[in-house]
Coordinates of C-alpha atoms in Angstrom, one line a residue:
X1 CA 17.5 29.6 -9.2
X2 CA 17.4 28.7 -5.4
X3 CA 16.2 24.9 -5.9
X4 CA 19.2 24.1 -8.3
X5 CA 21.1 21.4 -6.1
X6 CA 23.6 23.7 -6.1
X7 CA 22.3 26.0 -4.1
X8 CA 20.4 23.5 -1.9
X9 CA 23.7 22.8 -1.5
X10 CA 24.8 26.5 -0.3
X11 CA 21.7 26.5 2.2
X12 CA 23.4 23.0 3.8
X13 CA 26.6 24.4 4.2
X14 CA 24.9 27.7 5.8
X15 CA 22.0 25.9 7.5
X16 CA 24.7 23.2 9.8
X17 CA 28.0 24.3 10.9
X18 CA 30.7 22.7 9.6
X19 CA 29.0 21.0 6.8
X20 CA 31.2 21.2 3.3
X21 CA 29.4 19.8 0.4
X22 CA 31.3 18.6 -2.3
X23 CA 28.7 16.3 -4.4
X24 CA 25.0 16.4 -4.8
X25 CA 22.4 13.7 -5.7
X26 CA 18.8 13.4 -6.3
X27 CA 16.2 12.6 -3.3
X28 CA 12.8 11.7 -4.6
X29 CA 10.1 14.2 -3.8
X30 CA 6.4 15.7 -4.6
X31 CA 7.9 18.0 -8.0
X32 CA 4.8 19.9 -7.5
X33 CA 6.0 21.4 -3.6
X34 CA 9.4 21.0 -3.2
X35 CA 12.9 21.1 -4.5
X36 CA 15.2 17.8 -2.7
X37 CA 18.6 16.7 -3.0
X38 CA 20.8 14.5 -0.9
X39 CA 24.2 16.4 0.0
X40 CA 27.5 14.3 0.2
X41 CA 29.9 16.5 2.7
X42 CA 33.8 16.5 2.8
X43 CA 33.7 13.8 5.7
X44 CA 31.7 11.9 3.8
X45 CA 28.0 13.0 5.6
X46 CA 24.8 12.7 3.9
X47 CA 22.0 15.1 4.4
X48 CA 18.8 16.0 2.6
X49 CA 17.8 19.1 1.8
X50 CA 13.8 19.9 1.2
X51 CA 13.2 23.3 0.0
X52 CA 9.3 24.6 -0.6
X53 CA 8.0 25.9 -3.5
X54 CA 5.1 27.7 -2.3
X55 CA 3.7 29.0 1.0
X56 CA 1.4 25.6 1.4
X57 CA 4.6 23.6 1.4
X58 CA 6.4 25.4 3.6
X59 CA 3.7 25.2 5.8
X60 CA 3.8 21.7 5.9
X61 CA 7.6 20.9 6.6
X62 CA 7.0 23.7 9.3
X63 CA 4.3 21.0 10.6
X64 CA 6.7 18.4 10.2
X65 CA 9.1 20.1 12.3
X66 CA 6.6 19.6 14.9
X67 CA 6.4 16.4 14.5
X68 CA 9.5 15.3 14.4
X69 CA 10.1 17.3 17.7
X70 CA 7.0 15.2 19.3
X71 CA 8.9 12.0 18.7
X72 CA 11.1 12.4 21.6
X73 CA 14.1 9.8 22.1
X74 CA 11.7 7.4 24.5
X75 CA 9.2 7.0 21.7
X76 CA 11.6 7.1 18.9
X77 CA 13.0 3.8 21.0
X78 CA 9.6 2.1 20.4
X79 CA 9.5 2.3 16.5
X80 CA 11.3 -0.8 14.4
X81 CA 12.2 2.3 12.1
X82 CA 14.5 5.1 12.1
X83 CA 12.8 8.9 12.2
X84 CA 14.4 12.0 10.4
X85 CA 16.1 14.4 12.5
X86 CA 16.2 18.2 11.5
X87 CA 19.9 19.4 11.9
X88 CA 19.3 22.9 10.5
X89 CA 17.3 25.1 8.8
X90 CA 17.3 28.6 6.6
X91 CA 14.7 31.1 5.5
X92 CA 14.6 32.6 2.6
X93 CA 11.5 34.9 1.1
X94 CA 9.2 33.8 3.6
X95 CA 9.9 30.0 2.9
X96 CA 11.9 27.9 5.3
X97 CA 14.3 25.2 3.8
X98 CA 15.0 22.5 6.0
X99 CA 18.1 20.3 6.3
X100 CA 17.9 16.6 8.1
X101 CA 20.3 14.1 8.6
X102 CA 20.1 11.5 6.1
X103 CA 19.1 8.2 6.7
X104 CA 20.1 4.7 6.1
X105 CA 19.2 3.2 2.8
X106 CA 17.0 4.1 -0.5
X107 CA 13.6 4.3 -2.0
X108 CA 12.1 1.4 -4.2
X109 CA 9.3 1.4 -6.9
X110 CA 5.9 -0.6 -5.9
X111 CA 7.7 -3.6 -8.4
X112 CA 10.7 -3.5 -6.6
X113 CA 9.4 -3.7 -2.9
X114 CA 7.7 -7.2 -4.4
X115 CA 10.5 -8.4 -6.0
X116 CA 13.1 -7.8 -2.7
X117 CA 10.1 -9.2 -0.7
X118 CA 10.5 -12.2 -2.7
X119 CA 14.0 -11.8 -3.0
X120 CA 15.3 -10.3 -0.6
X121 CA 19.2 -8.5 -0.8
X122 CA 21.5 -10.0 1.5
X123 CA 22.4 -8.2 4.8
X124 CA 25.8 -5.8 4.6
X125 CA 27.2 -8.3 7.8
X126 CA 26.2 -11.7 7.4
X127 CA 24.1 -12.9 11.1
X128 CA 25.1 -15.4 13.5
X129 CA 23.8 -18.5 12.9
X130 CA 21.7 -18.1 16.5
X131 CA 19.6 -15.0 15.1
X132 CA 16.2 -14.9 14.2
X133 CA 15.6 -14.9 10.1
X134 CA 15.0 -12.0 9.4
X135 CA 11.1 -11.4 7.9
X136 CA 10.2 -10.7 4.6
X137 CA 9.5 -7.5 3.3
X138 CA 5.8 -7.2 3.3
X139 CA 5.9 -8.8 7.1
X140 CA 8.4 -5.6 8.2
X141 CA 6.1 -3.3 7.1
X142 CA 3.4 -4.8 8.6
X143 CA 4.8 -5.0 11.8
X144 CA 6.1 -1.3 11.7
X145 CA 2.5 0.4 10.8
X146 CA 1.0 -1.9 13.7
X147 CA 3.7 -0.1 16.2
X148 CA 3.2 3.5 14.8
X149 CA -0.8 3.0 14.9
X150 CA -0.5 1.6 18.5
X151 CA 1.3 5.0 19.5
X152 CA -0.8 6.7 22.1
X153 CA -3.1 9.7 20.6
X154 CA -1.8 12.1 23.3
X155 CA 1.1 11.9 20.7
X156 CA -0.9 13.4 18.3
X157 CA -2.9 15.6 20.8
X158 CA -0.1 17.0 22.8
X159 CA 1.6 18.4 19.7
X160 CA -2.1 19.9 18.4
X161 CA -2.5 17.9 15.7
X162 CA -6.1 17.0 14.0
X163 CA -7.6 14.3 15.4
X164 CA -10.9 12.9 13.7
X165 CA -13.2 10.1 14.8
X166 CA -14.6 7.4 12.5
X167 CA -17.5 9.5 11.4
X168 CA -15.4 12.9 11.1
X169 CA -13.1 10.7 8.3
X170 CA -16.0 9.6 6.3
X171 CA -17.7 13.2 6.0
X172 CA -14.5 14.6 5.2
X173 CA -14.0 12.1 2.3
X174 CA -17.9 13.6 1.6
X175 CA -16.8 17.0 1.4
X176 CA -13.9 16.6 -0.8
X177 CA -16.2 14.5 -3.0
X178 CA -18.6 17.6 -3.3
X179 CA -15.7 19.5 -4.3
X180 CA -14.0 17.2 -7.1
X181 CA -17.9 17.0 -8.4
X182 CA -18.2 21.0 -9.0
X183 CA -14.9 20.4 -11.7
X184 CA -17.2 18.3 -13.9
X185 CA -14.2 16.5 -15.0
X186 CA -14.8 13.2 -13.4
X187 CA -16.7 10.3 -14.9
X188 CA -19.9 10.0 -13.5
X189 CA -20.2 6.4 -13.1
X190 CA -17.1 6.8 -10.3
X191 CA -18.6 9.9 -8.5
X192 CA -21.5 7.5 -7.9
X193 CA -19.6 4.3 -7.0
X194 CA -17.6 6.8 -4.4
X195 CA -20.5 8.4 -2.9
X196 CA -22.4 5.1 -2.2
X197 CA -19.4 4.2 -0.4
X198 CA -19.4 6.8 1.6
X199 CA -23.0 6.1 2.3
X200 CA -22.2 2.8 3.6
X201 CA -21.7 3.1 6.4
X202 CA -20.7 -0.3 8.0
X203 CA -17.4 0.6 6.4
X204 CA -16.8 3.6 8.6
X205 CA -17.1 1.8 11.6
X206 CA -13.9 1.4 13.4
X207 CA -10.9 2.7 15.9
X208 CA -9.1 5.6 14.9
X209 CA -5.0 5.4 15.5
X210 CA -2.3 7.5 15.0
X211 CA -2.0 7.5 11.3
X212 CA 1.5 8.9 9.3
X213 CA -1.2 10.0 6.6
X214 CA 1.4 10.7 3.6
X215 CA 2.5 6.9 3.7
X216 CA 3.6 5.9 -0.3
X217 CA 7.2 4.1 -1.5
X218 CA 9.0 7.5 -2.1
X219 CA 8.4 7.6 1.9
X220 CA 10.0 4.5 2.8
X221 CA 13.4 3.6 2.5
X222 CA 14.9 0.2 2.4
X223 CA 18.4 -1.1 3.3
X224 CA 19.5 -4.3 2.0
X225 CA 16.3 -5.8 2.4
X226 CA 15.5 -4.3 6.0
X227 CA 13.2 -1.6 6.5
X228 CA 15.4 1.6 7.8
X229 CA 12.5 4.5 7.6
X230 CA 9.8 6.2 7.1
X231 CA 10.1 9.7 6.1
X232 CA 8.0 12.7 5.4
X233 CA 5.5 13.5 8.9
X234 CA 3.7 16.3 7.4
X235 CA 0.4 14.7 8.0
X236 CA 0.5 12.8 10.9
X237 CA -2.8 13.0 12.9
X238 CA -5.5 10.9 14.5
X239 CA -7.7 8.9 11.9
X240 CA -8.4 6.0 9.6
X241 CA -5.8 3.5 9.5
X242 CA -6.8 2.3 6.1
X243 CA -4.7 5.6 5.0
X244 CA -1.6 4.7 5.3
X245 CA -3.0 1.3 3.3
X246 CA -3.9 2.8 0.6
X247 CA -0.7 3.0 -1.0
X248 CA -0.1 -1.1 -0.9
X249 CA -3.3 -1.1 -3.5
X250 CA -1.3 0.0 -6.2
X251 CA 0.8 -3.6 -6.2
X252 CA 0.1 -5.7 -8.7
X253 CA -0.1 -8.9 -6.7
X254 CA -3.0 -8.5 -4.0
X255 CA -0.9 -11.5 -1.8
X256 CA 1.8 -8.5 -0.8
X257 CA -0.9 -6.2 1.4
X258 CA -2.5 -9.1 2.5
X259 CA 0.9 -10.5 3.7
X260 CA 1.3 -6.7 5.6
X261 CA -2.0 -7.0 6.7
X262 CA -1.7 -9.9 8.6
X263 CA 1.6 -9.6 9.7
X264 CA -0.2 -5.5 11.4
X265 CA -2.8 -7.7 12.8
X266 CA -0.2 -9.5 15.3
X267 CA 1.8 -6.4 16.0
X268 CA -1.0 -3.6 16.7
X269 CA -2.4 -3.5 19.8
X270 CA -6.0 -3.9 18.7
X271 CA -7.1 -6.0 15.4
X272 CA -7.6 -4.1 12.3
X273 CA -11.6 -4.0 11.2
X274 CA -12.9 -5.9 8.5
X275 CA -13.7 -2.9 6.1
X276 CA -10.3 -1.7 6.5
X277 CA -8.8 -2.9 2.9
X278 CA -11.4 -1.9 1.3
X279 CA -11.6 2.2 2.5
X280 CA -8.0 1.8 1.3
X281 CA -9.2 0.7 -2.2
X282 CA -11.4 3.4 -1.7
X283 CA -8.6 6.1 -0.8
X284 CA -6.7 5.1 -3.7
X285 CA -9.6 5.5 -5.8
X286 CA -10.2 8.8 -4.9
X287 CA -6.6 10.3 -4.9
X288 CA -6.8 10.3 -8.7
X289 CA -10.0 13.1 -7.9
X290 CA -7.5 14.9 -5.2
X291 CA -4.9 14.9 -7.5
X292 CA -7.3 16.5 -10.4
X293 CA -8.8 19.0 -8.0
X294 CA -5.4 20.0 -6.8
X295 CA -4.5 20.8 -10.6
X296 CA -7.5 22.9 -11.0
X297 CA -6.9 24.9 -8.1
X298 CA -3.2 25.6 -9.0
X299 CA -4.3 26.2 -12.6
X300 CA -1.9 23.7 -14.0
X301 CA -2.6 21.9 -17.1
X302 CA -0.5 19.3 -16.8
X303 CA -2.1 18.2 -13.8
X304 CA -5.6 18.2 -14.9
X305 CA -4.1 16.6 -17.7
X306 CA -2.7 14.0 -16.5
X307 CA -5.7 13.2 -13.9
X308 CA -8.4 13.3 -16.4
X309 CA -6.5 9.9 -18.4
X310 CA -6.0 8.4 -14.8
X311 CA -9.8 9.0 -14.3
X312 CA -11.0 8.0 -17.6
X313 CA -8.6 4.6 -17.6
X314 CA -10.0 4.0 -13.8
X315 CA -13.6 3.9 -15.2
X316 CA -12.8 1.5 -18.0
X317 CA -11.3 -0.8 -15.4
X318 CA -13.9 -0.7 -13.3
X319 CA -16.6 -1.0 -15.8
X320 CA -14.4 -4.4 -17.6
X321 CA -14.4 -5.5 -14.3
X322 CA -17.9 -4.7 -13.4
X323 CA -16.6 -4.1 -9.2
X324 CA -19.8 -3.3 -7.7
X325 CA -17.4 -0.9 -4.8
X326 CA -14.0 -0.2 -3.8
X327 CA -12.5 -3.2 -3.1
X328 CA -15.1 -6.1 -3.8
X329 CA -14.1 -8.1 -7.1
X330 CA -17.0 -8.8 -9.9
X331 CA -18.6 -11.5 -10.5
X332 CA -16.3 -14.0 -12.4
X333 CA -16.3 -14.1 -16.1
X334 CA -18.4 -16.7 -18.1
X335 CA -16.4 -19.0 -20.3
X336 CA -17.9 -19.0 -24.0
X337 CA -20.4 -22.0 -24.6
X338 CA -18.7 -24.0 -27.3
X339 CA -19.8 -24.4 -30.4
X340 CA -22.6 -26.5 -31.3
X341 CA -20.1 -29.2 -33.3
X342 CA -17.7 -29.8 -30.5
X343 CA -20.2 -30.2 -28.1
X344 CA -21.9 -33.1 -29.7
X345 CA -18.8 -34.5 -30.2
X346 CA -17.3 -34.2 -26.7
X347 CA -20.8 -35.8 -26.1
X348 CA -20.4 -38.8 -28.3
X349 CA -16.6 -39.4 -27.2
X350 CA -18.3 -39.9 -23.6
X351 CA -20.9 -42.2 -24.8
X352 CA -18.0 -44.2 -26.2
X353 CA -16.5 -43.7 -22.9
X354 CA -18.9 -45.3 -20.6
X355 CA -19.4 -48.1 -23.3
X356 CA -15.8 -49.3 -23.0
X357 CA -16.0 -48.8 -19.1
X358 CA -18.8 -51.0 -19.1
X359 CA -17.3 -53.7 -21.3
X360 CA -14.4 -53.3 -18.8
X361 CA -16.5 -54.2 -16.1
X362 CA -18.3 -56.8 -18.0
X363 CA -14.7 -59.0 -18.6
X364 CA -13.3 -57.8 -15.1
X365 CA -17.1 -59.7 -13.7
X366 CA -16.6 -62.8 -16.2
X367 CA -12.9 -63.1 -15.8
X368 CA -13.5 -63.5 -11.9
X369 CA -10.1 -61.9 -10.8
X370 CA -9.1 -59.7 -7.9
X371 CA -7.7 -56.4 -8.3
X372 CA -4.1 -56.6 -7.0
X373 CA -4.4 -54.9 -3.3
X374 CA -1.2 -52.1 -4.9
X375 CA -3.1 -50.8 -7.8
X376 CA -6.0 -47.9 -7.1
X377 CA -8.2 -47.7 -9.9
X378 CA -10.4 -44.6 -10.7
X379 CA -12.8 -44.0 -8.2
X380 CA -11.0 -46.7 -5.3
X381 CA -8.9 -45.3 -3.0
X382 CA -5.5 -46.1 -3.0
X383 CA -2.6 -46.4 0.2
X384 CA -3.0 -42.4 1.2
X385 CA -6.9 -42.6 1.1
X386 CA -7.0 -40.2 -2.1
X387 CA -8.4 -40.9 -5.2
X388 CA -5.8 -40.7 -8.0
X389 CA -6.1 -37.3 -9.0
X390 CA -8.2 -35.9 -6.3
X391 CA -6.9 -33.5 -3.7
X392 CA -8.7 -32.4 -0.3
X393 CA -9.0 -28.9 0.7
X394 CA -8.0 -27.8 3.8
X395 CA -11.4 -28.1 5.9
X396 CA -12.8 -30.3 3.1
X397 CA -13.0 -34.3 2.4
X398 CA -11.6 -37.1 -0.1
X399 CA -14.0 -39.5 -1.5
X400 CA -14.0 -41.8 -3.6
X401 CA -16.4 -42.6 -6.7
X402 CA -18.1 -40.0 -9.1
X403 CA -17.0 -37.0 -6.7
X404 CA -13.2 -37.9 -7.5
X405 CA -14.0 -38.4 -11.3
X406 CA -15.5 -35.1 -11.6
X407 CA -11.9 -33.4 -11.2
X408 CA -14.0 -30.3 -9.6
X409 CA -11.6 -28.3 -6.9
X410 CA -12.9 -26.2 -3.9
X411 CA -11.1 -23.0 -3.8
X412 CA -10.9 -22.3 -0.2
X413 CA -11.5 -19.0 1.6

């Protein structure tokens, strides 16, 4: 009864003076910790109301009250993003709902932050024409993790919140593998991929920053194609950057993190490692075990459920794919032979081939004429230097001859 919006409502109105609710909406939250709702006041205020289910959770928007009290104004001032701010708060069995002002703008799915980087919405105010365009979607968020990772760790430290080095992270990630294990509900094949990644370990060599460690799209809210927050700091500590990557993996078209990576490599004050994509590959692997262990602890069903498919669909994937780690691509697949028939006839049609191009060359050498100095024959270069139907690759060379007739493109790296 006390996480209908209704009452979240009540706790507003009794959690900051003056507040008079008069509609309620949803606010999109983890349904296994807490209750949320957005409350509309009678002079037209927004706030959002998070209300624990459990002890845990209430624990943890008590740590984010800690948080959000170690982000004074001055570094607040630093961040392209907004920050929640607690305006109130009321206890109630043990468990402390909190109330924060709300922020600009709203959630979108992992399709939809594609499609408005893309396409972006049009700002509320159109700019002047002497502003700066303003940057994709993808770039935005790039940019904003490369200023929260560059935050000093006193940040973190001052407020006594974990910090971890490199090699802390990785046997962390070891221990919780141990634990997911003893369920004997995962597929074998992944507990093995996991734990040699784990085991490698020029992938858990890098700089730890100042991580938000609970970064997903239900945590970032968008304003007509701007970036306005990031919400939920329950987890903010010193550790693997690749965490609040892991997230991106989930996008159907690889070109959007890689768009945020590069765009994080300008902003942040030191470079991102090489390994760093793929720990998050590996993070996002491995969430689907968290999420499965989590069940099992709670004794829910539905959980276990629900992660066992996840699991079970991840290992077909992996297997089709035959991804030798987190993050590394198989081999390419092998195009069918063709059949015996249509080879030897694609290899007669190129005997005729050559035979007509070499009675072309006979009558071009018997008839004695020039070629016109405007026409560019296969295999001559014509006015730009290209052979018709040849391309160069950035890096790479046009020729002329067989090497244009072959119609072979580099991909480049």
């Amino acid at each position: 009864m006390r996480t209908t919006p209704e009452l979240l409502a009540a706790v507003a109105a009794a959690a900051v003076p003056g507040v008079a609710p008069v509609a309620t909406g949803p606010s999109p939250d983890d349904a296994a910790d807490f209750r949320s709702c957005v409350v509309q006041d009678s002079e037209g205020r927004r706030w959002r109301v998070r209300s624990p289910l459990n002890t845990e959770a209430s624990m943890r928007l008590e740590t984010e009250h800690l948080v959000l009290q170690a982000f004074t104004p001055s570094v607040r001032s630093r961040l392209p993003f907004h920050l929640p701010t607690i305006a109130g708060s009321v206890a109630q069995d043990g468990l402390r709902t909190f109330v924060y002002s709300h922020l600009p703008g709203h959630t979108l799915s992992l399709r939809e932050f594609q499609r408005q980087n893309e396409h972006p919405e049009p700002p509320v105010h159109a700019p002047s024409p002497s502003a700066t365009p303003r940057a994709p979607l993808a770039v935005q968020l790039g940019r904003s993790l490369g200023c929260l990772h560059s935050l000093p760790r006193a940040l973190v430290m001052d407020a006594d919140l974990p910090a971890y080095s490199a090699e802390q992270c990785r046997k962390r990630m070891l221990h919780d593998l141990d634990q997911a294990a003893t369920t004997g509900l995962i597929p074998g094949d992944l507990l093995r991929r996991w734990e040699e990644a784990l085991e490698d370990t020029t992938l858990w060599q890098f700089s730890t920053r100042v991580v938000h460690g609970d970064l997903h799209e239900d945590n970032i809210t968008v304003d007509h194609g701007s970036l306005a927050s990031f919400t939920g700091w329950s987890d903010l500590h010193v550790g693997d950057p690749a965490v609040d990557f892991s997230w991106l993996v989930g996008m159907s078209d690889p070109a959007f993190a890689d768009t945020v990576l590069e765009a994080y490599s300008v902003a942040a004050v030191q470079p991102p490692d090489r390994h760093l994509l793929r720990r998050a590959h590996l993070k996002a692997e491995f969430a689907l075990a968290e999420w499965l262990v989590r069940g099992v602890d709670r004794g829910i069903t539905s959980m276990v459920d629900n992660a066992q498919r996840m699991l079970t669909t991840l290992a077909a994937d992996v297997r089709a794919s035959a991804s030798p780690s987190p993050g590394v691509a198989g081999p390419p697949p092998v195009p069918p032979a063709p059949p015996a028939s249509t080879a030897s006839a694609a290899a007669s049609g190129a005997d005729r081939t050559g035979d007509s191009a070499d009675d072309s060359v006979d009558r071009a050498d018997s008839g004695g004429r020039a070629l016109d100095g405007d026409s560019a024959p296969d295999g001559h270069p014509g006015e730009d230097g290209l052979s018709p139907g040849h391309h160069s690759s950035e890096g790479g060379s046009s020729t002329g001859g067989s090497s244009a007739a072959s119609g072979s493109v580099t991909p480049t790296s």
